[in-house]
PDB file of C-alpha atoms in Angstrom:
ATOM      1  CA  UNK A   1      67.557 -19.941  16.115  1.00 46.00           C
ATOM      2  CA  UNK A   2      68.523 -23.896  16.444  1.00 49.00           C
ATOM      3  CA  UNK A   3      69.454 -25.063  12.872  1.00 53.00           C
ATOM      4  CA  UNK A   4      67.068 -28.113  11.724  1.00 66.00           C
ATOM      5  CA  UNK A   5      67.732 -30.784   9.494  1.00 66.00           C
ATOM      6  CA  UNK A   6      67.324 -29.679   5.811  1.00 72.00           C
ATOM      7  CA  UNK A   7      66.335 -26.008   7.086  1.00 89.00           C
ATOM      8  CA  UNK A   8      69.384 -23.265   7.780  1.00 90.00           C
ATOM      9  CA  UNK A   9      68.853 -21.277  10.945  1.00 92.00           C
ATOM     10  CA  UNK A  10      68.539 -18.447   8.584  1.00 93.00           C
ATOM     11  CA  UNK A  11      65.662 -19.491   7.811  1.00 95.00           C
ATOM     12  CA  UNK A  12      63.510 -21.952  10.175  1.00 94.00           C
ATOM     13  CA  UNK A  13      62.242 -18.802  12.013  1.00 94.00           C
ATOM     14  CA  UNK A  14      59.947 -17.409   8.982  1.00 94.00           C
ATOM     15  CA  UNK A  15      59.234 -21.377   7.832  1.00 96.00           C
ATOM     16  CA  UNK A  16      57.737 -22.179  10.739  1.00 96.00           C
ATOM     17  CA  UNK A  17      55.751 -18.986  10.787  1.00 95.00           C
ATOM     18  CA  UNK A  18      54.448 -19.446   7.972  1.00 96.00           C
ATOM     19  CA  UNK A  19      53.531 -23.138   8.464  1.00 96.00           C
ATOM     20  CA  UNK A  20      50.540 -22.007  11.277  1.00 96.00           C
ATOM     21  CA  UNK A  21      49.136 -20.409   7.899  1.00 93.00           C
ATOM     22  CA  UNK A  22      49.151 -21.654   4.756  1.00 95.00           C
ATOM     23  CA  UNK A  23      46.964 -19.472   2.244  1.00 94.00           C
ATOM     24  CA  UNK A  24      47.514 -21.799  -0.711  1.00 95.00           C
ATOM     25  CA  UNK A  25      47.249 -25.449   0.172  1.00 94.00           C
ATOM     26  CA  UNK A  26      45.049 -27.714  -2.163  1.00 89.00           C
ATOM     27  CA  UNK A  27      44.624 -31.002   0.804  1.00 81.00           C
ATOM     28  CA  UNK A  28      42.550 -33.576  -2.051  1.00 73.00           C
ATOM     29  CA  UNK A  29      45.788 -32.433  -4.608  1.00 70.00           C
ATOM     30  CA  UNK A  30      45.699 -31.620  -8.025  1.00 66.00           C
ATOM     31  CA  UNK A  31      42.066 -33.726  -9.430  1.00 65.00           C
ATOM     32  CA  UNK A  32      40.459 -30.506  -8.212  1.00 73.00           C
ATOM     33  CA  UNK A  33      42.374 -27.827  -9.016  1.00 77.00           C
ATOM     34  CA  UNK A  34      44.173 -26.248 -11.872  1.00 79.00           C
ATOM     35  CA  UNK A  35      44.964 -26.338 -16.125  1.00 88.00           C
ATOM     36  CA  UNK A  36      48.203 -27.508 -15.569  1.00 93.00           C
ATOM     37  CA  UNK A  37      49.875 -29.459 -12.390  1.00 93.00           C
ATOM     38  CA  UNK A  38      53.163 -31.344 -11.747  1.00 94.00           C
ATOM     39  CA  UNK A  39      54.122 -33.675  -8.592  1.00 93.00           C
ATOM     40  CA  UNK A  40      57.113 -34.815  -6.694  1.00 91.00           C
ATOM     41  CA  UNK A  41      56.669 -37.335  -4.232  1.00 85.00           C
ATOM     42  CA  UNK A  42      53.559 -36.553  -2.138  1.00 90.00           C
ATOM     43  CA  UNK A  43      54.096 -32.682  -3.100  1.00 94.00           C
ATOM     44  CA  UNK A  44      53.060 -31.279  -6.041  1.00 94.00           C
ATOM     45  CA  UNK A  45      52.017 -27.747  -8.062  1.00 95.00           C
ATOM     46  CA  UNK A  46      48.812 -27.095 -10.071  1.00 94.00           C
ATOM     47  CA  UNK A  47      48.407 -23.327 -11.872  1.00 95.00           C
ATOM     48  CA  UNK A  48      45.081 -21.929 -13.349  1.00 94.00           C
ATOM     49  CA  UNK A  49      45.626 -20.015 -16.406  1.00 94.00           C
ATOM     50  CA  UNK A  50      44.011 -16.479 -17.572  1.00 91.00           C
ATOM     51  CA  UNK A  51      41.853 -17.637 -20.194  1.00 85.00           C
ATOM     52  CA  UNK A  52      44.095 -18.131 -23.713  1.00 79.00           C
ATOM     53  CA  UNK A  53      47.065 -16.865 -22.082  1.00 89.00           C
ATOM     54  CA  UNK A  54      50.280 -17.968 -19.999  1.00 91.00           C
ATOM     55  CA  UNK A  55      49.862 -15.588 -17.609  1.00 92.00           C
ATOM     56  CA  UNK A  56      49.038 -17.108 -13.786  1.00 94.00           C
ATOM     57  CA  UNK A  57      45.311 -16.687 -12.321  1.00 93.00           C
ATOM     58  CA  UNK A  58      45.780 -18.356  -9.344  1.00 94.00           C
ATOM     59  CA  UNK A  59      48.399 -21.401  -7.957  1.00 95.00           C
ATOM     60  CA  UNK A  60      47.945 -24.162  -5.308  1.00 95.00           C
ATOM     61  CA  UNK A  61      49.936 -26.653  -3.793  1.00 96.00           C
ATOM     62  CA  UNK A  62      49.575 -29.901  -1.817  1.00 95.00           C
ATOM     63  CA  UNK A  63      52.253 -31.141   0.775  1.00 95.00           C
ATOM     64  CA  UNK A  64      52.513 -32.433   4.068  1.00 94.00           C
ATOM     65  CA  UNK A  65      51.014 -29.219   6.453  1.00 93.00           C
ATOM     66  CA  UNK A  66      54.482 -29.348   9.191  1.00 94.00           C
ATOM     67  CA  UNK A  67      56.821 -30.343   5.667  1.00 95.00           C
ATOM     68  CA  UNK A  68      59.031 -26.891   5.480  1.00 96.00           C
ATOM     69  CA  UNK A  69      58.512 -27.616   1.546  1.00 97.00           C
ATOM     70  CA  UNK A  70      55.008 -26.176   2.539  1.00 97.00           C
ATOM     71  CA  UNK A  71      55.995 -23.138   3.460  1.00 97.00           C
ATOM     72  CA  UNK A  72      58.094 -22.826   0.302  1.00 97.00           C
ATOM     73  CA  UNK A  73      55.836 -23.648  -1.922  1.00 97.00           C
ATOM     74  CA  UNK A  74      53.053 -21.344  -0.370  1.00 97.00           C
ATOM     75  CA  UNK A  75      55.190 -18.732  -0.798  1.00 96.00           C
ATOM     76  CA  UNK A  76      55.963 -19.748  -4.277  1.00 96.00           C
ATOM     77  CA  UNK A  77      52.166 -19.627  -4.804  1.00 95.00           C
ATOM     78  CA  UNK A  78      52.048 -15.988  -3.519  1.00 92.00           C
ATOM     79  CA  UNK A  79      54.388 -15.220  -6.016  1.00 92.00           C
ATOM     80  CA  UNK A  80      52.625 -16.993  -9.257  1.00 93.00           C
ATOM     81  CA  UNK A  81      49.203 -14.548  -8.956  1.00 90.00           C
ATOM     82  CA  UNK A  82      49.372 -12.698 -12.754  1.00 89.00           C
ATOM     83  CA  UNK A  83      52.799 -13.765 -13.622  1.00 91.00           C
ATOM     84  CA  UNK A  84      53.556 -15.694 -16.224  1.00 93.00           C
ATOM     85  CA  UNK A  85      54.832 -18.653 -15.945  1.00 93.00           C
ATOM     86  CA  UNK A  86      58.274 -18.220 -17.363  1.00 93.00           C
ATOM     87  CA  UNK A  87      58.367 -15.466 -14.712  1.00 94.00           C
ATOM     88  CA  UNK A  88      57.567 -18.349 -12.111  1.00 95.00           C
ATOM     89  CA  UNK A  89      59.736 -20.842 -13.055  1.00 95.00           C
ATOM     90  CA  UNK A  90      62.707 -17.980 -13.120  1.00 93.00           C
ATOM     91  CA  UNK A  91      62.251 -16.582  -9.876  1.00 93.00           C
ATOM     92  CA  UNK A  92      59.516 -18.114  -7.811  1.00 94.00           C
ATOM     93  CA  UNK A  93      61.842 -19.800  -5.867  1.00 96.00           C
ATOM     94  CA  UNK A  94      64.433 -16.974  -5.489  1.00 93.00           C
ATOM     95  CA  UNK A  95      61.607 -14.744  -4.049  1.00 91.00           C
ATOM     96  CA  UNK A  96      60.473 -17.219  -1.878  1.00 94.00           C
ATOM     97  CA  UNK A  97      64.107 -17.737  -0.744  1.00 94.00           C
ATOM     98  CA  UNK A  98      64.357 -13.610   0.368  1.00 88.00           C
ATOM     99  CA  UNK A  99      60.920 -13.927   1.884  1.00 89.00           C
ATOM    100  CA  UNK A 100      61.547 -16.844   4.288  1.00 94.00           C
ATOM    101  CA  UNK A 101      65.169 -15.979   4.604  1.00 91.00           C
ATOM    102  CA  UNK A 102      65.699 -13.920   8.235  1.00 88.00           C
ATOM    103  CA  UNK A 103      68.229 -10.959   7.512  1.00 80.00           C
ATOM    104  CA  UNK A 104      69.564 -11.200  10.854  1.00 82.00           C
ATOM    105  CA  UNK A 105      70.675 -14.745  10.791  1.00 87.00           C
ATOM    106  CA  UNK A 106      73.666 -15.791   9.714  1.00 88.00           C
ATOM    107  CA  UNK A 107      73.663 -16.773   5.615  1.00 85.00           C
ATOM    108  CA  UNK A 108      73.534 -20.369   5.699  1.00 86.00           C
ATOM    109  CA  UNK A 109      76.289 -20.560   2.553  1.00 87.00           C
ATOM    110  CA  UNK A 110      79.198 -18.364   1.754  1.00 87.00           C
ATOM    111  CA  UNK A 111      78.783 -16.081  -1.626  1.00 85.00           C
ATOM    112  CA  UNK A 112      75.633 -16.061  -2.861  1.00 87.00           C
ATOM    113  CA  UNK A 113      72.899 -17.854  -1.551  1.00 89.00           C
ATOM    114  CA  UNK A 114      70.581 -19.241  -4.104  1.00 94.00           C
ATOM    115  CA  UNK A 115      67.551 -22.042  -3.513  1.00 95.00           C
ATOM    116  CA  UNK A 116      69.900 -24.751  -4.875  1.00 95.00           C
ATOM    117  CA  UNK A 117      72.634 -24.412  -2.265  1.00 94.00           C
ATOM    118  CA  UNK A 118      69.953 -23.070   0.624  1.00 93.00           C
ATOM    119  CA  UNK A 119      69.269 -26.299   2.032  1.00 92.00           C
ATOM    120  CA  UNK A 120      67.694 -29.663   1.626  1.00 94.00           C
ATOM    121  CA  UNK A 121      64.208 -28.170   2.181  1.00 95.00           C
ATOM    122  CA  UNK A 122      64.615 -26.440  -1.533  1.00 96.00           C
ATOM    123  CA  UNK A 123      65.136 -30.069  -3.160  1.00 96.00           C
ATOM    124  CA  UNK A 124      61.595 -30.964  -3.769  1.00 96.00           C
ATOM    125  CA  UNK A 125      60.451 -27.518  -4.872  1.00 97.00           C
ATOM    126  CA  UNK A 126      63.311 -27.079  -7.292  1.00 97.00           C
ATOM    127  CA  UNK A 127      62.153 -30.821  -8.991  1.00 97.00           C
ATOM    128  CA  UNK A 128      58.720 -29.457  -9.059  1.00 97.00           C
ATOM    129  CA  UNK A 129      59.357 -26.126 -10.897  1.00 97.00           C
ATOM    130  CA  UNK A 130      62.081 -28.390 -13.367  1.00 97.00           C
ATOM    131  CA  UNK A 131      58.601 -30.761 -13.948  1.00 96.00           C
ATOM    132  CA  UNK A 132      56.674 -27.282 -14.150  1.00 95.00           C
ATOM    133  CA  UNK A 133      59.401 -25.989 -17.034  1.00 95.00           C
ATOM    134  CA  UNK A 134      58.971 -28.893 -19.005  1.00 96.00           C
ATOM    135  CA  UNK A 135      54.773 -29.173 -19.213  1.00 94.00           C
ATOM    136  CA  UNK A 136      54.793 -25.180 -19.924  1.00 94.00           C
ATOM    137  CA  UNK A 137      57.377 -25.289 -22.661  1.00 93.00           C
ATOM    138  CA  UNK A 138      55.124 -28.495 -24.252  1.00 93.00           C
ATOM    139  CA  UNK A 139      51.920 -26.333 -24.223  1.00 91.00           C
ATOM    140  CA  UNK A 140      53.218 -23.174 -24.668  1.00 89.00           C
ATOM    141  CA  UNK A 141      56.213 -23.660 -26.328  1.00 89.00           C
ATOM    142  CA  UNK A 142      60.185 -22.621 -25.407  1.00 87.00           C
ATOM    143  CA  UNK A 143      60.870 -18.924 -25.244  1.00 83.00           C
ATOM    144  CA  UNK A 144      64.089 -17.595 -27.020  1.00 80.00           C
ATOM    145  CA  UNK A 145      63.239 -13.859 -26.199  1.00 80.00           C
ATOM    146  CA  UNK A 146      64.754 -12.123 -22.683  1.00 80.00           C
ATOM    147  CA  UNK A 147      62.348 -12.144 -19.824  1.00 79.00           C
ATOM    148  CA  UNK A 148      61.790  -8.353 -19.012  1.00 78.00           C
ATOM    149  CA  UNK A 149      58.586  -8.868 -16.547  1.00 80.00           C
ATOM    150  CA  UNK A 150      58.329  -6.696 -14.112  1.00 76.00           C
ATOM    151  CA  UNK A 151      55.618  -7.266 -11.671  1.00 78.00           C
ATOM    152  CA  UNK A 152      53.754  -3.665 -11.677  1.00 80.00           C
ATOM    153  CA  UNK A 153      52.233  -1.650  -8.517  1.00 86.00           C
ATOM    154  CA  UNK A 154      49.010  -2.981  -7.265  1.00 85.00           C
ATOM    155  CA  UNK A 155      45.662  -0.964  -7.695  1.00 85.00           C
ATOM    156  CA  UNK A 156      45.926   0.080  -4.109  1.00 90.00           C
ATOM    157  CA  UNK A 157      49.029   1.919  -4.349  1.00 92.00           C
ATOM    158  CA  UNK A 158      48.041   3.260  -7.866  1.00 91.00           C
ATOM    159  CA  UNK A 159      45.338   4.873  -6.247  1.00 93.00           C
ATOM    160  CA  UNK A 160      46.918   6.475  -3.609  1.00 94.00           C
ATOM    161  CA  UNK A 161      48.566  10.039  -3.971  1.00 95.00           C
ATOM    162  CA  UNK A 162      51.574  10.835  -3.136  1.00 93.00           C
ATOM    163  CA  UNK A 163      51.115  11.451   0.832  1.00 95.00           C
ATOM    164  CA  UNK A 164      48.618   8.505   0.974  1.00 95.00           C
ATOM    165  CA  UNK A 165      52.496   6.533  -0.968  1.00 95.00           C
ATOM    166  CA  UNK A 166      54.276   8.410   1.907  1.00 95.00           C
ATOM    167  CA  UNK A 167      52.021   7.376   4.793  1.00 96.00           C
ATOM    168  CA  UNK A 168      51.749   3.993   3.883  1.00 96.00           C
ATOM    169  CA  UNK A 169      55.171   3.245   3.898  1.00 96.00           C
ATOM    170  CA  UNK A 170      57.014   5.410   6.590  1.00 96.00           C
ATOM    171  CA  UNK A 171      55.934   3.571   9.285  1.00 96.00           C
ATOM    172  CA  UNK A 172      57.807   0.984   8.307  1.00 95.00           C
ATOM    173  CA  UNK A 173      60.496   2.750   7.921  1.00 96.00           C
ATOM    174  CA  UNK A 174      60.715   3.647  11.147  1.00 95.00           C
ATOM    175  CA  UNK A 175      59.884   0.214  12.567  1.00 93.00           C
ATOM    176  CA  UNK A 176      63.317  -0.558  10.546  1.00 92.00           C
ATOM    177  CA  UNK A 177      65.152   1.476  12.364  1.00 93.00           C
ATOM    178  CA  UNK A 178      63.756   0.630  15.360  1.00 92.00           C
ATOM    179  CA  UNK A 179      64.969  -3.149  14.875  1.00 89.00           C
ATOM    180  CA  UNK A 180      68.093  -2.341  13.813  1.00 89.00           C
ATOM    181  CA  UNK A 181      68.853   0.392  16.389  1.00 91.00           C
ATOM    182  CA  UNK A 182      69.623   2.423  13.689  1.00 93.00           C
ATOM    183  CA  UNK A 183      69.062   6.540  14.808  1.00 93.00           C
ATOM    184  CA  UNK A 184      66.062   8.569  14.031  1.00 92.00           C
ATOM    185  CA  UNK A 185      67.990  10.885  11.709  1.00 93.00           C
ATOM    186  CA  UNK A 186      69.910   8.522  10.278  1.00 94.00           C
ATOM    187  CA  UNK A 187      67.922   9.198   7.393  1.00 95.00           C
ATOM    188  CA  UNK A 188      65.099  10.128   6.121  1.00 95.00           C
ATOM    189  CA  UNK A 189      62.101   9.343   2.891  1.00 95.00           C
ATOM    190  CA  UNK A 190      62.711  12.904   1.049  1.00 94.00           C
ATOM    191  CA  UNK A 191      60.901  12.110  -2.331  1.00 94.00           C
ATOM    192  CA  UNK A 192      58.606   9.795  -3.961  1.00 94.00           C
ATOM    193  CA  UNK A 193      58.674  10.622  -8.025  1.00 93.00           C
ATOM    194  CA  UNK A 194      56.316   9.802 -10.773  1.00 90.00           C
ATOM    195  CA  UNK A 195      57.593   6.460 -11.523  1.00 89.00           C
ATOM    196  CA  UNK A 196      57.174   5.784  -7.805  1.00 93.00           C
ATOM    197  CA  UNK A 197      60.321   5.367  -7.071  1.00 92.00           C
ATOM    198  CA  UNK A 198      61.572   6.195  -3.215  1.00 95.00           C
ATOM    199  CA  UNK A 199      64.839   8.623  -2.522  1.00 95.00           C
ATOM    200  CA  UNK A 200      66.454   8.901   0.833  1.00 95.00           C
ATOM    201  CA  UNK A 201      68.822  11.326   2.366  1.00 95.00           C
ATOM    202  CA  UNK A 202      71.340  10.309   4.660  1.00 94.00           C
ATOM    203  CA  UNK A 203      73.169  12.572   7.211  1.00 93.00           C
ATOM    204  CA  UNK A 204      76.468  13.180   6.871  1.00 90.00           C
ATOM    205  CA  UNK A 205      77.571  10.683   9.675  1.00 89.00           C
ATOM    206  CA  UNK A 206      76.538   7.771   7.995  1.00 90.00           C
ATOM    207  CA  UNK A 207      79.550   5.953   6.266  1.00 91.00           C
ATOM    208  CA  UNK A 208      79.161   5.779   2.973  1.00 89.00           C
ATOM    209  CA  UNK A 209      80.276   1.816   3.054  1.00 90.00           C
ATOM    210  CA  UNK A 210      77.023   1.275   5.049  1.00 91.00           C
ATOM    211  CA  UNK A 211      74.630   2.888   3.260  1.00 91.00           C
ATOM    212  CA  UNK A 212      73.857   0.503   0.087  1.00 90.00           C
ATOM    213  CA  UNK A 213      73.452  -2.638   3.117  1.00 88.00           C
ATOM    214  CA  UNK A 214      70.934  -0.200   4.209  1.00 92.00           C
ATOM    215  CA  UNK A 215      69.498   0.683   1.354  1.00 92.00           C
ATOM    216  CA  UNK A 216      69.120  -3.067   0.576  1.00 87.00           C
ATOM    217  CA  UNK A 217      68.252  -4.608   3.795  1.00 87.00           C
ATOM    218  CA  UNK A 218      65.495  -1.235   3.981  1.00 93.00           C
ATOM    219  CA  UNK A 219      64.046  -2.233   0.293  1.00 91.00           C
ATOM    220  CA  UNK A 220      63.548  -6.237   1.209  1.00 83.00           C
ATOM    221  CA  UNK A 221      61.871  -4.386   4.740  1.00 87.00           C
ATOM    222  CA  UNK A 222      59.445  -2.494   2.586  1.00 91.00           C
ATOM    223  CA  UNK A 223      58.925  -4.964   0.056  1.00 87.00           C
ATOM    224  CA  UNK A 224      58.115  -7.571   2.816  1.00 83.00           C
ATOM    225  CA  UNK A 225      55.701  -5.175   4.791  1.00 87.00           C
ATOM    226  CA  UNK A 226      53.752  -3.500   1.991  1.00 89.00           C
ATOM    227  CA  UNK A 227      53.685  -6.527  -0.867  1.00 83.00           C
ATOM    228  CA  UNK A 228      54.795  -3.737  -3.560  1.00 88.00           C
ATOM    229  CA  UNK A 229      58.312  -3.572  -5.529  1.00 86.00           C
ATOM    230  CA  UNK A 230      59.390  -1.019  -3.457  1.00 92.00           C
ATOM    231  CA  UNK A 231      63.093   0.607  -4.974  1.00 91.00           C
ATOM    232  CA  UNK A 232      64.737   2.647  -2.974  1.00 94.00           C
ATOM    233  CA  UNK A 233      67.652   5.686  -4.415  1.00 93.00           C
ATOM    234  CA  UNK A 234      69.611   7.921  -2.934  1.00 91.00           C
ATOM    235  CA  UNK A 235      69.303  11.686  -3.223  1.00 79.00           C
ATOM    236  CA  UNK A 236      72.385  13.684  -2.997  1.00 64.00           C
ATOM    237  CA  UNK A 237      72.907  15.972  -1.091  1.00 57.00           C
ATOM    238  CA  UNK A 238      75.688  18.988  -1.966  1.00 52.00           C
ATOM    239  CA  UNK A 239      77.164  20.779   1.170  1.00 51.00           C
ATOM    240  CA  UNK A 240      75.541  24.044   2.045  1.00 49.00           C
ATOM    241  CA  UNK A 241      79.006  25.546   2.654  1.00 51.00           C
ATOM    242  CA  UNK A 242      80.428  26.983  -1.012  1.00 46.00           C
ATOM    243  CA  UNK A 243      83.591  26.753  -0.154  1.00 45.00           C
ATOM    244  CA  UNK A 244      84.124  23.066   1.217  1.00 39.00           C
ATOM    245  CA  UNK A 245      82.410  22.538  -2.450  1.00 39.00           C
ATOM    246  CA  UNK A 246      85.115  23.979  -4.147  1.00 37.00           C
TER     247      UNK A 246
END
């Protein structure tokens, strides 16, 4: 993937994806939309509020339709349904940045990439969540307590058992390893506990140095595919022969 002006390689491939579909554009702008909007340019933000609460109902955005900002902010709006907005303005744009950002580009920075050293096409979105900060502190008023939100499973996956959990997400599992030519027994789902959380087994000829890149790259995957905070664990495994245990 050619790099663009403003827009790493690493990530022009899932921009202009999701520029042929924007879910959360507002084209007349913020006079018909929102409680509470903020603009930058010809780009701006509106959120609808839960009623007496901080917590996001909905978010739209206006920007030019081709502008990469678009697809940030879209994504940004994805993020922003039943959050609150501290939540939004924390890490909006750092979840945008893993969705749009292609794992098997090169990282467009060394260390750790972050939306203010990912590329020109962050500037205007970063102003717009600073403006955002700054209207919800003045109607909500400045938090001095630790964010702890967690974003919680959806209804759907609530609702499902534990093989319903287990069919839903191992066949994207397996389209993971398919991509990344990575073997069939490689490894494989072995649990799903009650607090939904996900624990593979690896075989024995998978370096151990590889396995949390896997483990990683395999949670963003499932994250990505299903919309849910998918973690992923090991399970350890203890060697069936007693004696190379001793």
């Amino acid at each position: 993937m050619s790099e663009q002006p403003g827009i790493p390689a690493a990530l022009a491939g899932r921009i202009a994806e999701r520029l042929r579909s924007l879910s959360h554009l507002e084209p007349s702008g913020s006079g018909t939309f929102g409680d509470l909007a903020v603009e930058q340019a010809d780009m701006g933000l509106a959120l609808e509020f839960e009623s007496g609460s901080e917590t996001i109902r909905r978010a739209r955005f206006w920007a030019p339709q081709s502008a990469p900002e678009a697809a940030i902010l879209d994504v940004l709006c994805d993020y922003a349904g039943g959050v609150p907005a501290r939540e939004l303005i924390e890490h909006g744009l750092n979840f945008a940045l893993q969705r749009l950002r292609d794992p098997a580009e090169p990282a467009p920075v060394r260390g750790i990439l972050t939306p203010r050293n990912a590329g020109a096409c962050f500037s205007v979105p970063l102003k717009l969540v600073a403006a955002l900060r700054r209207k919800t502190e003045a109607r909500f008023g400045r938090h001095s307590d630790t964010n702890f939100f967690d974003r919680p499973y959806s209804d759907t996956w609530k609702e499902l058992d534990r093989t319903g959990k287990r069919n839903l997400v191992l066949p994207h599992i397996e389209s993971f390893k398919a991509a990344h030519e990575i073997a069939a027994n490689a490894f494989e789902l072995v649990e799903i506990d009650q607090y939904d959380r996900l624990f593979l087994v690896f075989d024995e000829e998978i370096p151990v140095w590889d396995k949390p890149g896997i483990l990683m790259h395999l949670e963003r995957h499932l994250r990505d595919k299903t919309g849910e905070r998918i973690e992923l664990f090991t399970e350890v495994v203890k060697d069936a022969n007693r004696i190379r245990r001793l």
